[in-house]
Short mmCIF file of C-alpha atoms and ligand atoms in Angstrom, two decimals:
data_model
loop_
_atom_site.label_atom_id
_atom_site.label_comp_id
_atom_site.label_asym_id
_atom_site.label_seq_id
_atom_site.Cartn_x
_atom_site.Cartn_y
_atom_site.Cartn_z
CA MET A 1 13.59 -27.39 -18.25
CA VAL A 2 10.71 -25.29 -19.52
CA PRO A 3 9.88 -25.53 -23.67
CA MET A 4 9.48 -22.48 -25.26
CA SER A 5 6.86 -21.27 -27.41
CA ASP A 6 5.40 -17.81 -29.40
CA GLY A 7 7.10 -14.97 -28.98
CA GLY A 8 11.32 -14.93 -28.73
CA ASP A 9 12.22 -18.66 -28.61
CA ALA A 10 15.88 -17.59 -29.39
CA SER A 11 16.14 -15.03 -26.17
CA PRO A 12 18.62 -16.27 -23.77
CA TYR A 13 15.75 -15.32 -20.84
CA ASP A 14 11.80 -16.10 -21.03
CA VAL A 15 11.39 -12.68 -18.66
CA ILE A 16 12.67 -9.56 -18.42
CA ILE A 17 11.33 -7.65 -15.24
CA VAL A 18 12.29 -4.05 -15.08
CA GLY A 19 11.91 -2.49 -10.77
CA GLY A 20 12.89 -5.15 -8.35
CA ARG A 21 10.60 -3.99 -5.36
CA PRO A 22 7.50 -5.56 -4.47
CA ALA A 23 5.50 -6.37 -7.68
CA GLY A 24 8.90 -7.26 -8.92
CA ALA A 25 11.01 -9.24 -7.00
CA SER A 26 7.86 -11.60 -5.78
CA LEU A 27 7.60 -11.81 -9.86
CA ALA A 28 10.77 -13.06 -10.13
CA ALA A 29 10.70 -15.61 -7.14
CA ARG A 30 7.51 -16.96 -8.67
CA LEU A 31 9.33 -17.33 -12.03
CA GLY A 32 12.47 -18.44 -11.11
CA ALA A 33 10.87 -21.43 -8.30
CA ALA A 34 9.55 -22.82 -11.70
CA GLY A 35 12.40 -22.54 -13.45
CA LEU A 36 11.56 -19.43 -15.87
CA ARG A 37 14.74 -17.96 -16.67
CA VAL A 38 14.68 -14.39 -15.66
CA LEU A 39 16.77 -11.42 -15.51
CA ILE A 40 15.45 -8.71 -13.23
CA LEU A 41 16.90 -5.09 -13.26
CA ASP A 42 16.42 -1.76 -10.96
CA ARG A 43 18.34 1.53 -10.65
CA ALA A 44 18.43 0.71 -7.71
CA THR A 45 21.25 -0.64 -5.48
CA PHE A 46 20.05 -2.18 -2.12
CA PRO A 47 19.75 -1.57 0.61
CA SER A 48 18.71 1.34 -1.38
CA LEU A 49 16.90 4.53 0.13
CA PRO A 50 13.34 3.52 0.73
CA ALA A 51 10.62 3.97 -1.76
CA VAL A 52 8.81 7.03 -0.65
CA SER A 53 6.13 5.12 1.39
CA ALA A 54 5.01 4.84 4.94
CA PRO A 55 3.11 1.37 5.14
CA PHE A 56 1.57 -0.95 7.00
CA LEU A 57 2.05 -4.14 6.23
CA LEU A 58 -1.38 -5.97 7.11
CA PRO A 59 -0.97 -9.87 7.55
CA HIS A 60 -2.52 -10.72 4.18
CA ALA A 61 0.68 -9.54 2.75
CA LEU A 62 2.80 -11.21 5.34
CA GLU A 63 1.16 -14.10 3.80
CA LEU A 64 1.97 -13.34 0.40
CA LEU A 65 6.00 -12.76 1.41
CA ASP A 66 5.42 -16.50 2.81
CA GLU A 67 4.52 -17.65 0.05
CA ILE A 68 7.77 -16.32 -2.24
CA GLY A 69 9.87 -17.18 1.07
CA ALA A 70 10.57 -14.33 2.30
CA ASP A 71 12.53 -13.93 5.60
CA GLU A 72 10.10 -12.32 8.12
CA ALA A 73 12.66 -11.91 10.82
CA ALA A 74 14.96 -10.05 8.08
CA TYR A 75 12.65 -7.61 6.59
CA ALA A 76 11.00 -7.18 9.88
CA GLU A 77 14.08 -6.98 12.14
CA ALA A 78 13.59 -4.83 15.20
CA THR A 79 10.29 -3.77 13.79
CA PRO A 80 7.54 -3.42 16.44
CA ARG A 81 4.31 -5.69 16.33
CA LEU A 82 1.07 -3.76 16.03
CA ARG A 83 -2.55 -5.11 17.26
CA ALA A 84 -4.67 -2.00 17.27
CA PHE A 85 -5.58 1.15 15.75
CA VAL A 86 -6.53 3.96 17.46
CA LEU A 87 -9.30 6.50 15.37
CA GLU A 88 -10.00 10.02 16.41
CA ILE A 89 -12.49 11.66 14.81
CA GLY A 90 -11.57 15.23 15.51
CA ASP A 91 -12.77 16.55 18.58
CA TYR A 92 -16.10 14.37 18.68
CA PHE A 93 -14.81 11.15 19.50
CA ARG A 94 -11.88 7.95 19.75
CA SER A 95 -12.42 4.61 19.21
CA VAL A 96 -9.53 1.62 19.57
CA PHE A 97 -9.56 -1.74 16.93
CA PRO A 98 -7.99 -3.91 17.98
CA PHE A 99 -6.84 -5.63 15.20
CA ASP A 100 -8.95 -8.84 15.83
CA VAL A 101 -8.15 -10.73 12.98
CA GLU A 102 -5.46 -13.61 12.34
CA ILE A 103 -3.90 -14.63 9.06
CA ALA A 104 -1.78 -17.23 8.46
CA GLY A 105 -1.00 -17.63 12.33
CA ARG A 106 -0.74 -14.30 12.62
CA ASP A 107 -2.53 -11.43 14.58
CA TYR A 108 -0.78 -7.93 14.28
CA PHE A 109 0.79 -6.19 11.60
CA TYR A 110 3.47 -3.86 10.77
CA THR A 111 4.51 -0.75 10.18
CA ILE A 112 7.45 -1.67 8.00
CA ASP A 113 11.16 0.11 6.89
CA ARG A 114 10.42 -0.03 3.64
CA ALA A 115 14.47 -0.61 2.63
CA ARG A 116 14.88 -3.07 5.10
CA LEU A 117 11.97 -5.33 3.46
CA ASP A 118 13.18 -4.39 -0.11
CA SER A 119 16.58 -5.41 0.40
CA THR A 120 15.58 -8.58 1.98
CA LEU A 121 13.09 -9.26 -1.35
CA TRP A 122 16.13 -8.71 -4.00
CA ARG A 123 18.06 -10.88 -1.58
CA ASN A 124 15.77 -13.77 -1.40
CA LEU A 125 16.15 -13.71 -5.42
CA GLU A 126 19.84 -15.26 -4.52
CA ARG A 127 17.49 -18.62 -4.02
CA PHE A 128 16.85 -19.47 -7.33
CA PRO A 129 19.51 -20.46 -9.99
CA SER A 130 17.10 -19.37 -13.35
CA VAL A 131 16.65 -15.78 -11.62
CA THR A 132 19.61 -13.16 -12.80
CA ALA A 133 19.50 -10.08 -10.55
CA TRP A 134 21.47 -6.92 -11.47
CA GLU A 135 20.90 -3.70 -9.24
CA GLY A 136 22.38 -0.71 -10.70
CA ALA A 137 20.64 -1.11 -14.02
CA LYS A 138 18.57 1.54 -15.18
CA VAL A 139 16.31 0.65 -18.11
CA THR A 140 16.27 3.35 -20.95
CA GLU A 141 14.62 2.08 -23.48
CA LEU A 142 12.57 -1.04 -24.96
CA VAL A 143 13.36 -3.12 -27.79
CA ARG A 144 11.50 -4.55 -30.34
CA GLU A 145 10.69 -6.88 -33.14
CA GLY A 146 9.50 -5.15 -36.33
CA ASP A 147 6.18 -5.71 -35.97
CA GLY A 148 6.00 -4.29 -32.57
CA ARG A 149 5.90 -6.77 -30.19
CA VAL A 150 9.00 -5.91 -27.48
CA ALA A 151 11.50 -8.02 -27.21
CA GLY A 152 13.72 -6.28 -25.06
CA VAL A 153 15.45 -3.09 -23.07
CA VAL A 154 18.32 -1.10 -23.25
CA VAL A 155 20.40 -0.73 -19.84
CA ASP A 156 22.38 1.45 -18.69
CA ARG A 157 24.48 -0.37 -15.90
CA ASP A 158 27.05 1.74 -14.44
CA GLY A 159 27.52 3.71 -17.85
CA ALA A 160 27.80 0.17 -20.01
CA ILE A 161 24.90 0.40 -22.16
CA VAL A 162 23.59 -3.17 -22.69
CA GLU A 163 20.78 -4.54 -24.91
CA CYS A 164 18.97 -7.42 -23.67
CA ARG A 165 16.32 -9.72 -24.88
CA ALA A 166 13.29 -12.02 -23.79
CA ALA A 167 10.10 -13.01 -25.01
CA ALA A 168 8.48 -10.97 -22.89
CA VAL A 169 8.63 -8.03 -20.86
CA VAL A 170 7.39 -6.80 -17.87
CA GLY A 171 7.08 -3.07 -16.04
CA ALA A 172 7.38 -3.45 -12.51
CA ASP A 173 9.09 -0.53 -11.98
CA GLY A 174 6.24 2.13 -10.08
CA ARG A 175 3.75 4.94 -10.58
CA PHE A 176 5.51 6.65 -13.22
CA SER A 177 6.58 3.28 -15.30
CA LEU A 178 9.38 4.25 -17.95
CA VAL A 179 7.49 0.69 -19.80
CA ALA A 180 3.83 2.23 -19.67
CA ARG A 181 5.33 5.40 -21.19
CA LYS A 182 7.31 3.50 -23.86
CA VAL A 183 4.51 1.43 -24.82
CA ASP A 184 1.67 3.86 -24.18
CA ALA A 185 0.12 1.88 -22.04
CA ALA A 186 -3.50 3.48 -22.00
CA ILE A 187 -5.15 4.33 -18.59
CA THR A 188 -8.17 2.98 -18.52
CA GLU A 189 -10.11 4.01 -15.91
CA GLU A 190 -8.91 7.08 -13.35
CA ARG A 191 -10.36 8.95 -9.95
CA ALA A 192 -8.30 12.39 -10.36
CA ASP A 193 -11.80 14.32 -8.75
CA VAL A 194 -10.67 12.30 -4.93
CA VAL A 195 -6.53 13.07 -5.05
CA THR A 196 -4.62 13.54 -1.83
CA THR A 197 -1.21 15.09 -0.99
CA VAL A 198 1.23 12.83 1.63
CA TYR A 199 3.69 14.57 3.48
CA TYR A 200 5.87 12.02 6.36
CA ASP A 201 8.98 12.15 8.37
CA PHE A 202 10.61 9.84 11.12
CA TRP A 203 10.59 10.98 14.37
CA GLU A 204 12.42 9.46 17.78
CA GLY A 205 11.08 9.88 21.05
CA VAL A 206 7.53 9.88 20.13
CA ALA A 207 5.53 10.16 23.59
CA ASP A 208 3.15 6.99 24.26
CA TYR A 209 -0.45 7.54 22.85
CA ASP A 210 -1.56 6.46 26.35
CA ASP A 211 0.10 4.13 29.36
CA SER A 212 -1.80 1.08 28.27
CA GLY A 213 1.85 -0.13 27.26
CA GLN A 214 0.38 -0.42 24.37
CA GLN A 215 2.05 0.55 20.74
CA LEU A 216 -0.87 1.20 18.57
CA ALA A 217 -1.10 3.46 15.63
CA GLN A 218 -2.95 6.82 15.84
CA ILE A 219 -5.09 7.73 13.32
CA TYR A 220 -6.51 11.58 13.67
CA SER A 221 -9.21 12.21 11.28
CA SER A 222 -9.63 16.30 11.55
CA CYS A 223 -12.99 17.01 9.75
CA ASP A 224 -10.99 19.32 7.60
CA GLY A 225 -9.75 17.77 4.50
CA PHE A 226 -6.44 16.82 6.48
CA SER A 227 -5.59 13.69 9.06
CA ALA A 228 -2.66 12.87 10.65
CA VAL A 229 -1.43 9.48 11.45
CA ALA A 230 1.32 8.40 13.84
CA MET A 231 2.40 4.76 13.61
CA PRO A 232 5.40 2.78 15.34
CA THR A 233 8.43 1.26 13.16
CA ALA A 234 11.31 0.10 12.94
CA ASP A 235 14.26 1.44 15.87
CA ALA A 236 11.72 3.02 18.23
CA LYS A 237 11.58 5.02 15.27
CA THR A 238 7.52 7.05 14.42
CA ILE A 239 6.47 7.67 11.21
CA VAL A 240 4.98 10.77 11.28
CA LEU A 241 2.16 11.55 8.24
CA VAL A 242 0.02 13.97 7.37
CA GLN A 243 -2.34 13.47 4.08
CA GLY A 244 -4.79 15.87 2.75
CA ARG A 245 -6.71 16.83 -0.34
CA ALA A 246 -4.27 17.92 -2.83
CA ASP A 247 -5.67 20.90 -3.86
CA TYR A 248 -5.84 22.38 -0.29
CA PHE A 249 -2.08 21.59 -0.10
CA ALA A 250 -1.68 23.42 -3.64
CA ALA A 251 -3.23 26.36 -1.74
CA LEU A 252 -0.21 26.19 1.61
CA THR A 253 2.17 28.75 0.89
CA GLY A 254 5.65 28.05 3.18
CA ASP A 255 7.72 25.27 1.21
CA ALA A 256 7.22 21.06 2.58
CA GLU A 257 9.20 21.13 5.28
CA ALA A 258 7.41 24.67 6.63
CA ASN A 259 3.89 23.36 5.63
CA TYR A 260 4.43 19.88 7.46
CA GLU A 261 5.09 21.23 10.58
CA THR A 262 2.37 24.08 10.10
CA LEU A 263 0.10 21.50 9.96
CA LEU A 264 1.29 18.75 12.91
CA ARG A 265 1.13 22.24 14.93
CA ALA A 266 -2.32 22.47 14.28
CA ARG A 267 -3.45 19.04 15.38
CA PRO A 268 -2.67 19.11 18.90
CA ARG A 269 -3.76 15.60 19.17
CA ILE A 270 -0.34 14.76 17.37
CA TRP A 271 2.07 17.23 18.44
CA ARG A 272 1.16 16.65 22.33
CA ARG A 273 3.41 14.05 21.19
CA LEU A 274 5.76 14.98 19.48
CA ALA A 275 6.65 17.65 22.23
CA GLY A 276 10.30 16.04 23.32
CA ALA A 277 10.58 14.34 20.00
CA THR A 278 12.78 14.69 17.27
CA ARG A 279 12.52 14.69 13.74
CA ARG A 280 15.09 13.67 11.18
CA GLY A 281 14.31 16.70 9.23
CA LYS A 282 13.94 15.24 5.93
CA VAL A 283 10.00 15.30 4.82
CA ALA A 284 9.31 12.95 1.91
CA GLY A 285 6.15 12.17 0.40
CA MET A 286 4.13 12.53 -2.82
CA LYS A 287 1.83 15.38 -4.45
CA ARG A 288 -1.50 13.79 -6.11
CA VAL A 289 -1.10 10.60 -5.45
CA GLY A 290 -2.77 8.35 -8.48
CA ASN A 291 -5.95 6.51 -8.43
CA LEU A 292 -6.00 4.93 -12.04
CA PHE A 293 -6.05 1.66 -14.16
CA ARG A 294 -4.10 1.26 -16.77
CA GLU A 295 -3.99 -1.22 -19.80
CA ALA A 296 -1.99 -4.57 -18.19
CA GLY A 297 -0.55 -6.27 -21.07
CA GLY A 298 0.39 -6.02 -24.85
CA PRO A 299 2.45 -8.17 -27.37
CA GLY A 300 5.23 -8.46 -25.49
CA TRP A 301 4.64 -6.61 -22.40
CA ALA A 302 3.21 -6.85 -19.43
CA LEU A 303 2.73 -4.31 -16.51
CA VAL A 304 2.08 -5.16 -12.39
CA GLY A 305 2.20 -3.05 -9.28
CA ASP A 306 1.90 0.14 -9.59
CA ALA A 307 2.89 0.40 -12.72
CA TYR A 308 -0.24 -1.09 -13.34
CA HIS A 309 -2.48 0.15 -11.04
CA GLN A 310 -2.19 2.82 -8.18
CA LYS A 311 -4.58 4.04 -5.11
CA ASP A 312 -4.62 6.66 -2.71
CA SER A 313 -2.00 4.72 0.54
CA ILE A 314 -5.33 5.41 3.00
CA ASP A 315 -6.52 2.01 3.26
CA ALA A 316 -2.60 0.62 2.55
CA GLN A 317 -3.35 -1.84 0.36
CA GLY A 318 -0.70 -1.11 -2.67
CA ILE A 319 2.06 -3.43 -1.40
CA TYR A 320 -0.67 -6.13 -1.19
CA ASP A 321 -1.46 -5.83 -4.94
CA ALA A 322 1.52 -5.53 -5.85
CA LEU A 323 2.25 -8.77 -4.25
CA ILE A 324 -1.43 -10.51 -5.37
CA GLY A 325 -0.99 -8.69 -9.25
CA ALA A 326 2.40 -10.65 -9.31
CA LYS A 327 0.85 -13.73 -8.47
CA LEU A 328 -1.59 -13.34 -10.57
CA LEU A 329 0.95 -12.85 -13.78
CA ALA A 330 3.59 -15.87 -12.49
CA ARG A 331 0.53 -18.01 -13.27
CA HIS A 332 -0.03 -17.09 -16.55
CA LEU A 333 3.36 -16.81 -17.32
CA ILE A 334 4.75 -19.50 -16.34
CA ARG A 335 1.61 -21.51 -18.36
CA TRP A 336 2.11 -19.26 -21.59
CA ARG A 337 6.12 -20.44 -21.20
CA ARG A 338 4.81 -23.76 -21.21
CA GLY A 339 2.67 -23.66 -24.44
CA GLU A 340 -0.51 -24.20 -22.12
CA VAL A 341 -1.37 -20.88 -24.10
CA GLY A 342 -1.03 -18.34 -26.39
CA TRP A 343 1.22 -14.70 -25.54
CA GLU A 344 -2.78 -12.66 -25.76
CA ALA A 345 -4.59 -15.00 -23.60
CA ALA A 346 -2.19 -15.17 -21.07
CA VAL A 347 -1.90 -11.43 -21.06
CA ALA A 348 -6.29 -11.62 -21.27
CA SER A 349 -6.52 -13.86 -18.59
CA TYR A 350 -4.16 -11.86 -15.96
CA SER A 351 -6.01 -9.07 -17.05
CA ASP A 352 -9.18 -9.96 -16.69
CA GLU A 353 -8.22 -11.80 -13.35
CA VAL A 354 -5.73 -8.81 -11.40
CA TYR A 355 -8.59 -6.20 -12.16
CA ALA A 356 -11.15 -8.13 -10.48
CA VAL A 357 -9.14 -8.44 -7.59
CA CYS A 358 -8.07 -5.18 -7.20
CA LYS A 359 -11.33 -2.78 -8.70
CA PRO A 360 -13.33 -3.30 -5.81
CA MET A 361 -10.66 -2.73 -3.45
CA PHE A 362 -10.41 0.32 -5.66
CA GLU A 363 -13.77 1.45 -5.00
CA ALA A 364 -14.36 1.03 -1.51
CA THR A 365 -11.21 3.40 -0.71
CA MET A 366 -12.26 5.94 -3.29
CA GLY A 367 -15.47 5.66 -1.35
CA ARG A 368 -13.45 6.64 1.80
CA LEU A 369 -11.85 9.44 0.55
CA GLU A 370 -14.91 10.78 -0.52
CA ARG A 371 -16.81 10.40 2.47
CA GLU A 372 -13.63 11.26 5.30
CA ILE A 373 -10.93 13.51 3.68
CA TYR A 374 -12.93 15.83 0.61
CA SER A 375 -16.37 15.72 2.85
CA ALA A 376 -16.65 16.80 6.57
CA PRO A 377 -19.34 14.84 8.81
CA PRO A 378 -21.68 17.55 10.58
CA PRO A 379 -21.35 17.06 13.80
CA ALA A 380 -24.78 16.48 14.79
CA VAL A 381 -24.02 13.20 12.48
CA ALA A 382 -20.34 13.21 13.89
CA LYS A 383 -21.47 12.72 17.87
CA THR A 384 -24.22 10.00 16.86
CA MET A 385 -24.19 8.00 13.88
CA MET A 386 -21.39 8.37 13.21
CA ARG A 387 -19.65 7.85 17.16
CA TRP A 388 -22.32 5.22 17.61
CA MET A 389 -20.91 2.99 14.53
CA LEU A 390 -17.10 3.58 14.84
CA THR A 391 -17.27 2.43 18.81
CA HIS A 392 -18.93 -0.10 18.15
CA PRO A 393 -16.79 -3.31 18.66
CA GLU A 394 -18.02 -5.31 15.29
CA TYR A 395 -16.63 -2.87 13.31
CA GLY A 396 -13.37 -2.73 14.56
CA ARG A 397 -13.60 -6.79 13.54
CA ARG A 398 -15.13 -5.90 10.55
CA TYR A 399 -12.61 -2.83 9.40
CA ALA A 400 -9.15 -5.30 9.80
CA GLU A 401 -11.31 -7.89 7.71
CA PHE A 402 -11.86 -5.13 5.26
CA VAL A 403 -8.25 -3.77 5.59
CA THR A 404 -7.18 -7.21 5.13
CA ARG A 405 -10.00 -8.58 1.87
CA ARG A 406 -11.33 -10.90 4.04
CA PHE A 407 -14.68 -9.90 2.03
CA ASP A 408 -16.05 -8.20 -0.73
CA PRO A 409 -14.83 -4.93 0.32
CA ALA A 410 -18.22 -3.40 -1.78
CA THR A 411 -20.03 -5.08 1.51
CA PHE A 412 -18.34 -2.93 3.93
CA LEU A 413 -20.48 -1.08 4.74
CA THR A 414 -24.06 -1.33 3.60
CA PRO A 415 -27.41 0.46 4.54
CA PRO A 416 -28.47 -2.44 6.37
CA LEU A 417 -24.91 -3.13 8.57
CA ILE A 418 -24.60 1.24 9.01
CA LEU A 419 -28.66 1.01 10.59
CA LYS A 420 -26.95 -2.19 12.62
CA PHE A 421 -23.65 -0.87 13.97
CA ALA A 422 -25.31 2.52 14.90
CA ALA A 423 -28.18 0.80 16.94
CA LYS A 424 -26.75 -1.51 19.09
CA GLY A 425 -23.98 1.28 19.56
CA ALA A 426 -26.90 3.50 20.85
CA VAL A 427 -28.24 0.61 23.13
CA GLN A 428 -24.66 -0.06 23.90
CA ARG A 429 -23.82 3.71 24.89
CA LEU A 430 -26.78 4.47 26.77
CA ARG A 431 -26.00 1.13 28.88
CA ARG A 432 -22.63 1.84 29.70
CA ARG A 433 -23.81 5.71 30.40
CA LEU A 434 -26.09 4.33 33.14
CA GLY A 435 -23.49 2.10 34.36
CA GLY A 436 -21.36 4.99 34.72
CA ALA A 437 -18.77 4.44 32.35
CA ASP A 438 -18.89 5.41 28.62
CA PRO A 439 -15.28 3.57 26.75
CA THR A 440 -15.69 6.31 24.03
CA ASP A 441 -14.74 8.86 26.36
CA PRO A 442 -14.13 12.56 24.66
CA LEU A 443 -10.61 13.07 24.35
CA GLU A 444 -8.86 15.35 26.52
CA LEU A 445 -7.14 18.51 24.91
CA ALA A 446 -3.10 18.00 25.82
C1 FAD B 1 2.80 8.32 0.76
C2 FAD B 1 2.59 6.96 0.70
C3 FAD B 1 2.36 6.02 1.78
C4 FAD B 1 1.93 4.73 1.31
N1 FAD B 1 1.74 3.46 2.10
C5 FAD B 1 1.51 2.22 2.02
C6 FAD B 1 0.93 1.16 3.26
O1 FAD B 1 0.74 1.88 3.69
N2 FAD B 1 0.83 0.52 2.77
C7 FAD B 1 0.84 -0.48 1.47
O2 FAD B 1 0.53 -1.29 1.06
N3 FAD B 1 1.15 0.60 0.68
C8 FAD B 1 1.79 1.64 0.86
N4 FAD B 1 2.19 2.61 -0.35
C9 FAD B 1 2.41 1.69 -1.50
C10 FAD B 1 3.12 1.32 -1.54
O3 FAD B 1 4.87 2.51 -1.50
C11 FAD B 1 3.17 1.31 -3.19
O4 FAD B 1 2.45 0.64 -3.66
C12 FAD B 1 4.15 -0.60 -4.06
O5 FAD B 1 5.35 0.04 -3.46
C13 FAD B 1 4.57 -0.60 -5.12
O6 FAD B 1 5.44 -1.51 -5.11
P1 FAD B 1 5.83 -2.00 -7.06
O7 FAD B 1 6.86 -2.64 -6.84
O8 FAD B 1 5.04 -1.82 -7.71
O9 FAD B 1 6.79 -0.48 -7.22
P2 FAD B 1 7.87 0.72 -6.42
O10 FAD B 1 7.94 -0.14 -5.31
O11 FAD B 1 7.59 1.71 -7.02
O12 FAD B 1 9.81 0.29 -7.37
C14 FAD B 1 9.75 0.51 -8.58
C15 FAD B 1 11.11 -0.09 -9.08
O13 FAD B 1 11.30 0.13 -9.90
C16 FAD B 1 12.56 0.82 -10.19
N5 FAD B 1 12.34 1.36 -11.54
C17 FAD B 1 11.89 2.60 -11.90
N6 FAD B 1 12.26 2.72 -13.27
C18 FAD B 1 13.22 1.99 -13.96
C19 FAD B 1 14.34 1.86 -14.25
N7 FAD B 1 13.53 2.61 -15.84
N8 FAD B 1 14.96 0.99 -14.92
C20 FAD B 1 15.73 0.19 -13.89
N9 FAD B 1 14.57 0.00 -12.39
C21 FAD B 1 13.59 1.15 -12.30
C22 FAD B 1 12.95 1.73 -9.01
O14 FAD B 1 13.51 2.00 -8.55
C23 FAD B 1 11.93 1.27 -8.06
O15 FAD B 1 12.68 0.02 -7.39
C24 FAD B 1 1.71 3.86 -0.06
C25 FAD B 1 2.44 4.78 -1.02
C26 FAD B 1 2.92 6.12 -0.92
C27 FAD B 1 3.21 7.15 -1.80
#
């Protein structure tokens, strides 16, 4: 039995959550495990059309999925375990990064099938008796008390309009969040100057990257404002994605399908692998992916996941941020419902903590966009400093630790580290040259 505190004591639910994918479903699981009465609503039905996302799911996110009891065998069914990236920088060089980090007993990552992941998260809620989950339930409006405090939602459920009340409402409803719009949540920080557009499709029969027998994720930066990625995913398919400066995409004249194909054809490093492959034939993606933070909460409401904080997908942090944000919010909502803190204090603590967790990585991601998409390395730099650094084995290890948040992302590339990598890389390259083999051999064009 959870004692009530301030706000909506007569409500049938402690918390209503709008949105039931990574942020919402993981929040509901954590609140349900603590016995809170939760109503979670999603307009989709599961398994649903996947969210627009071509996601690397890295082990720091898998660890959070373990915490809520999500079944890896279900969400990663028929999905290859990946243990390496290959990074190709224009025609200059390539570097293979073994994914050299182990978290929660895993030394691998996935390109996950979102429909499978989201469905697993939704079905996981059946384990919690105090959680009521409605799919096919679209929230259309918020209910407010006389003083403006949010006290519930209006739901369109198969054409039936229902009003549901709770002590608090959480918007876990993604980047176009209705809850954020209805409460006028201010955008507190935004980077509109490094915005990208992303297109992708699913392919079958993509040729292996090489004859090593190892499946790996290929990232090709063409050093012209675009990059392309080939990611082996579930059911022997490969997601092939093109990302680029939003202004460059906007200047293309064709439709999405034509532009996608034209951009791939112009990138032989990727295109050579697609010769015998077939496409699903329906480009998905997003124009102008947002980079922003919103207010995290207010009277009777809170935001989590993309509804609170969005960023470019280049560092593959969206699902982790949604899961860790839900973990932090759950802790404060539970304390609030137990009467240990008031609503304002709970929201303030959540706001501080989630910002502290997300902000450093956000800055690092913005830095990568500036360096890798919004500017091109001069050839002299790409052939020397950059090559020495990126082909150094320690760089690969550090990159794996960076994207799994093993250290403060702000310290990923400090000037002394850059010098250390460059010096070691130059010596190593010289040694290997003298020995006759250079592991950073220039790529062969198909
Ligand atoms: C192209 C692309 C590539 C990406 N790649 C990666 C990656 O490699 N790795 C990674 O970790 N992340 C990646 N992301 C980001 C990731 O997809 C998001 O960060 C993540 O889905 C956020 O989860 P969420 O639960 O906050 O929101 P969402 O997944 O967007 O879920 C929101 C839910 O709210 C529901 N909803 C919305 N409005 C209403 C309403 N009015 N009533 C009821 N329900 C509603 C929706 O139906 C939806 O189910 C990528 C994103 C994009 C666009």
